[in-house]
mmCIF file of C-alpha atoms in Angstrom:
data_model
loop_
_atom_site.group_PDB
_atom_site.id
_atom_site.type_symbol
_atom_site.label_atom_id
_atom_site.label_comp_id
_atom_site.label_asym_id
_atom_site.label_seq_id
_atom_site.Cartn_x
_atom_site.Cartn_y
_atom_site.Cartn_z
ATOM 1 C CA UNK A 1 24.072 52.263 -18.243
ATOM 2 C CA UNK A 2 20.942 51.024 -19.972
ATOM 3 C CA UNK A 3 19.478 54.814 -19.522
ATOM 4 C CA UNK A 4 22.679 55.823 -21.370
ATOM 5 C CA UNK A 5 22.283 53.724 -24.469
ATOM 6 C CA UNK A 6 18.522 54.264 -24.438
ATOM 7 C CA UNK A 7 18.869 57.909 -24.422
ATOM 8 C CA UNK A 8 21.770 58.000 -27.270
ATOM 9 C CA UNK A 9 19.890 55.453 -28.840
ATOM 10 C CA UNK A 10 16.745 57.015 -29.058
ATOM 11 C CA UNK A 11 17.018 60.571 -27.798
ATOM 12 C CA UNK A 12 14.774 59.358 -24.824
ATOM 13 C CA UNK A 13 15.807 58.476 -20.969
ATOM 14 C CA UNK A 14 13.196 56.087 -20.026
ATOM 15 C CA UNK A 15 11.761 58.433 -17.718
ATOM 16 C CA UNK A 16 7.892 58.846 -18.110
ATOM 17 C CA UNK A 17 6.993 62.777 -17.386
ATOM 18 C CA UNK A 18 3.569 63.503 -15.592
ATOM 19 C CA UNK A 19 0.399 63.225 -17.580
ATOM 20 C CA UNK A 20 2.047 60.617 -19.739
ATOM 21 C CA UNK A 21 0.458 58.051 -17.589
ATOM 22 C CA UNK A 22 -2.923 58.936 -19.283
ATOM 23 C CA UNK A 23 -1.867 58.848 -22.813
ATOM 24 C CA UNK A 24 -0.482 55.750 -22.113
ATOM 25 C CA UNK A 25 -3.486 54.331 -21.108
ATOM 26 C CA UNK A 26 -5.647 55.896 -23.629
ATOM 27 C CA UNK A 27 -3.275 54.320 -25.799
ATOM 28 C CA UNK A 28 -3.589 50.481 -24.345
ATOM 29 C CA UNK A 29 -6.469 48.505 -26.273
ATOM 30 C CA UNK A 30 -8.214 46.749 -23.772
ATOM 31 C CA UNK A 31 -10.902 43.701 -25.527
ATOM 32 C CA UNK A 32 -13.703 42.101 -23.331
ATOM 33 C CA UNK A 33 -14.551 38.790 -24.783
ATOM 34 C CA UNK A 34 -17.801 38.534 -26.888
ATOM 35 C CA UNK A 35 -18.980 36.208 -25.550
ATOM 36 C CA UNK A 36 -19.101 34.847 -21.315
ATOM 37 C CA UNK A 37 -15.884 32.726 -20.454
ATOM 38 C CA UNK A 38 -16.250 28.901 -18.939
ATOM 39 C CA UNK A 39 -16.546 28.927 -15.260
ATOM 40 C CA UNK A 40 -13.314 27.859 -13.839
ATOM 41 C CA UNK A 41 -13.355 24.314 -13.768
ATOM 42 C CA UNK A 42 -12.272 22.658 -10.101
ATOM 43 C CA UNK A 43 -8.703 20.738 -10.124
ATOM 44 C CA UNK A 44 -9.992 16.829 -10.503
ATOM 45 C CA UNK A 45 -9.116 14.823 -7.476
ATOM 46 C CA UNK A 46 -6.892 12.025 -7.490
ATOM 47 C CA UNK A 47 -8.784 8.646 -7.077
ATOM 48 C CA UNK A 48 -6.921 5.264 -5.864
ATOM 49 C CA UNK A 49 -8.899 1.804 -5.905
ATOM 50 C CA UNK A 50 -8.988 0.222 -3.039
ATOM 51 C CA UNK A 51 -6.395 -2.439 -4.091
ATOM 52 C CA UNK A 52 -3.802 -0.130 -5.028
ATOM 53 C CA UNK A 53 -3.641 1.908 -1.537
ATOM 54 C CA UNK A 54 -0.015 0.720 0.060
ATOM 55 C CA UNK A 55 -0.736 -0.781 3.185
ATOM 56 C CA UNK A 56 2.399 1.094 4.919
ATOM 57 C CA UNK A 57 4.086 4.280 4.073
ATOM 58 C CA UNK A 58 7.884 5.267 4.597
ATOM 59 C CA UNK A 59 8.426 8.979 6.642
ATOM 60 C CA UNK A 60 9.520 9.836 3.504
ATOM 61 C CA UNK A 61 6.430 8.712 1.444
ATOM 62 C CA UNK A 62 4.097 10.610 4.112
ATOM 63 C CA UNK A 63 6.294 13.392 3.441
ATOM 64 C CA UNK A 64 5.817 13.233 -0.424
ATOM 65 C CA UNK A 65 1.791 13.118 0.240
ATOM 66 C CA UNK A 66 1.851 16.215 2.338
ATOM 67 C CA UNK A 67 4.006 18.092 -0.072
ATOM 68 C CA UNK A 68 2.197 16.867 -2.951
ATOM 69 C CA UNK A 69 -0.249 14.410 -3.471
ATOM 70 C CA UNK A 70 -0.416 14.510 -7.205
ATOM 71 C CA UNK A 71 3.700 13.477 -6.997
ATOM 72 C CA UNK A 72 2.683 10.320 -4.497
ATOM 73 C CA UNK A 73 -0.388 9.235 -6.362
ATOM 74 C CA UNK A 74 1.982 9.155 -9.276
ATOM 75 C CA UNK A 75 4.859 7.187 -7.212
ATOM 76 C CA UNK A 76 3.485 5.293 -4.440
ATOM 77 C CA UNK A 77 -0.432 4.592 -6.171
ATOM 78 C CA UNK A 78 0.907 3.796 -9.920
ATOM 79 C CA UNK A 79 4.451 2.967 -9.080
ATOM 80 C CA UNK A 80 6.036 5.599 -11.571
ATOM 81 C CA UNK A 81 9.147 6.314 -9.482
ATOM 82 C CA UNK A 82 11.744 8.321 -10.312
ATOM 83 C CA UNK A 83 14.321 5.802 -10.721
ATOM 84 C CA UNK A 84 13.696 2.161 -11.958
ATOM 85 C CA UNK A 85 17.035 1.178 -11.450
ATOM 86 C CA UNK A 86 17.534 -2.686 -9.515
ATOM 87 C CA UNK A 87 19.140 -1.249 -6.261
ATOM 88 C CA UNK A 88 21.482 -2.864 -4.634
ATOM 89 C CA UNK A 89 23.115 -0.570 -1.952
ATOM 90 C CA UNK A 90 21.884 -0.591 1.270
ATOM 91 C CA UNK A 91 20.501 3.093 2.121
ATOM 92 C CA UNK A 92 19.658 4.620 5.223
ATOM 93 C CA UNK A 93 16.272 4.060 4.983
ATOM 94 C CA UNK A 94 16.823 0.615 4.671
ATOM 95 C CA UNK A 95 18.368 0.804 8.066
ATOM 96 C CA UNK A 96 15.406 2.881 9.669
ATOM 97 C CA UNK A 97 13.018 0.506 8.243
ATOM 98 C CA UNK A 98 14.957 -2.514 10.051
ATOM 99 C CA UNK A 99 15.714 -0.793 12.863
ATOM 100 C CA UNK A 100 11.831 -0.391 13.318
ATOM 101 C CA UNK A 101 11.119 -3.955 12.345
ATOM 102 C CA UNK A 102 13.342 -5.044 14.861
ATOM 103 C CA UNK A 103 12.111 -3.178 17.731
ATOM 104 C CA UNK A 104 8.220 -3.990 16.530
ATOM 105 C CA UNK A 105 8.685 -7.266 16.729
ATOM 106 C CA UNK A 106 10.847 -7.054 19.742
ATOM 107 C CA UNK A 107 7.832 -5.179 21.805
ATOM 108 C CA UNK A 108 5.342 -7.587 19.879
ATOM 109 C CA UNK A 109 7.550 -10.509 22.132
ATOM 110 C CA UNK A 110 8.257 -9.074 24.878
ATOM 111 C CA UNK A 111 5.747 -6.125 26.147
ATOM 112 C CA UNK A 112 6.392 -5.848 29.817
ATOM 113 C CA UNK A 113 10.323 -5.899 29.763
ATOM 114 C CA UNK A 114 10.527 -5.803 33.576
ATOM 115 C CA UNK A 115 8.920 -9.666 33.771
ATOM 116 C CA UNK A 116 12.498 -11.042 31.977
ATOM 117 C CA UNK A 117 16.195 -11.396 32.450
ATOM 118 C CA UNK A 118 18.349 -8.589 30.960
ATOM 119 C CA UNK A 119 20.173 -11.609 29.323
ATOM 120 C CA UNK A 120 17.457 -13.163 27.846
ATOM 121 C CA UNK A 121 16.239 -9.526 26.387
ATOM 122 C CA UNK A 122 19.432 -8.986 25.042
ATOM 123 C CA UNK A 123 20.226 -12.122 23.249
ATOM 124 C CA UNK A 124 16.284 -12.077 21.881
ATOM 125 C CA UNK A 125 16.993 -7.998 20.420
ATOM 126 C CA UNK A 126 20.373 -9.541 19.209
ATOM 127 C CA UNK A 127 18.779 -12.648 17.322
ATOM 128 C CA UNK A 128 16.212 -10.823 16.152
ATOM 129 C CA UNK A 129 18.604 -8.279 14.635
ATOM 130 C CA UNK A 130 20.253 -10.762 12.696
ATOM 131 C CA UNK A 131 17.629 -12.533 11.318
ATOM 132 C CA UNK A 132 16.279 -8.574 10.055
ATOM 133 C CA UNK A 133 19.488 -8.118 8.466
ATOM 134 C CA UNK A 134 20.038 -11.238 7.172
ATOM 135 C CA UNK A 135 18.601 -11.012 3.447
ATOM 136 C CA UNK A 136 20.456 -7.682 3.043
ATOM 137 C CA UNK A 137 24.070 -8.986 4.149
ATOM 138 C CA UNK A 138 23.483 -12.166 2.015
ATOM 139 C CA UNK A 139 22.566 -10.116 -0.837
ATOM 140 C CA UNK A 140 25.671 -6.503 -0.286
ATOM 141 C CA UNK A 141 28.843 -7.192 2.473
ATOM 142 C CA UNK A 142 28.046 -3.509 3.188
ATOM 143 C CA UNK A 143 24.934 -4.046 5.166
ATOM 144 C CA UNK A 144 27.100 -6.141 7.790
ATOM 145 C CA UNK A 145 28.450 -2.459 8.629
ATOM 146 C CA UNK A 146 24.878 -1.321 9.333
ATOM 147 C CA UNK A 147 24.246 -4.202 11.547
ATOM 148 C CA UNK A 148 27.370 -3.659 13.296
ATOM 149 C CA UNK A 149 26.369 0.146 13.929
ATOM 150 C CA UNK A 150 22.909 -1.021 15.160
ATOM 151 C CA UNK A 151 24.519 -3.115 17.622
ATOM 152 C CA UNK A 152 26.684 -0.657 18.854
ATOM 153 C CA UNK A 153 23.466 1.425 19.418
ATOM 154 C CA UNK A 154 21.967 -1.497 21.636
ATOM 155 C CA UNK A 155 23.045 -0.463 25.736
ATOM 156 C CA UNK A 156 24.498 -3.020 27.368
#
């Protein structure tokens, strides 16, 4: 359709004949610069003090560095996240980072398992569960539901 309105436009049908090509180029002005272009300067690196290096990392933070560190230099180095919003929903990394916490300090306690009672295992994993979630179901009810489902994940 666009050949159509080209051609009754302007009695032409966008087709370029043989030996065109050269004229066309003839035609193209091509300038060199007078004088020699910069070298390409080298993308600057980004440089944290020592101080300002977080400690730990969420998956999803070691996920922003390998995608982009520019994007966690600028998040998890100057604190410039996206959202500076108080939060006060409980998310599901909050849950992953207490479920870890719980089982770290659970192994931390008790690293040969096989030298207790079961019962004494389970009510230690079940105290220190609640003690984990503790600040987050004083501060939302909702975060009781999360420790509910990570009790339903513990075997009995």
């Amino acid at each position: 359709m666009l050949r159509a309105l080209h051609e009754l436009a302007y009695g032409d049908d966008l087709t370029i004949k043989q030996g065109e090509w050269d004229k066309l180029l003839e035609s193209t002005q091509v300038r060199s610069a007078e004088f020699p272009l910069p070298p390409a300067a080298a993308m600057p690196a980004p440089v944290a003090l020592q101080g300002l290096i977080p400690k730990r990392i969420s998956a999803s933070g070691y996920n922003s560095l390998v995608a982009c560190p520019y994007q966690f230099y600028a998040r998890h180095i100057l604190h410039l996240n996206e959202m500076d919003e108080v939060r006060e929903d409980v998310e599901k990394r909050d849950y992953g980072e207490w479920v870890h916490d719980i089982l770290r300090r659970f192994h931390e306690q008790y690293q040969v398992l096989g030298d207790h009672i079961r019962i004494d295992l389970d009510s230690a994993l079940l105290r220190i569960s609640i003690e984990t979630f503790a600040p987050a179901v004083q501060r939302d009810y909702l975060a009781r539901a999360w420790l509910l489902r990570w009790q339903q994940a513990i075997p009995e």
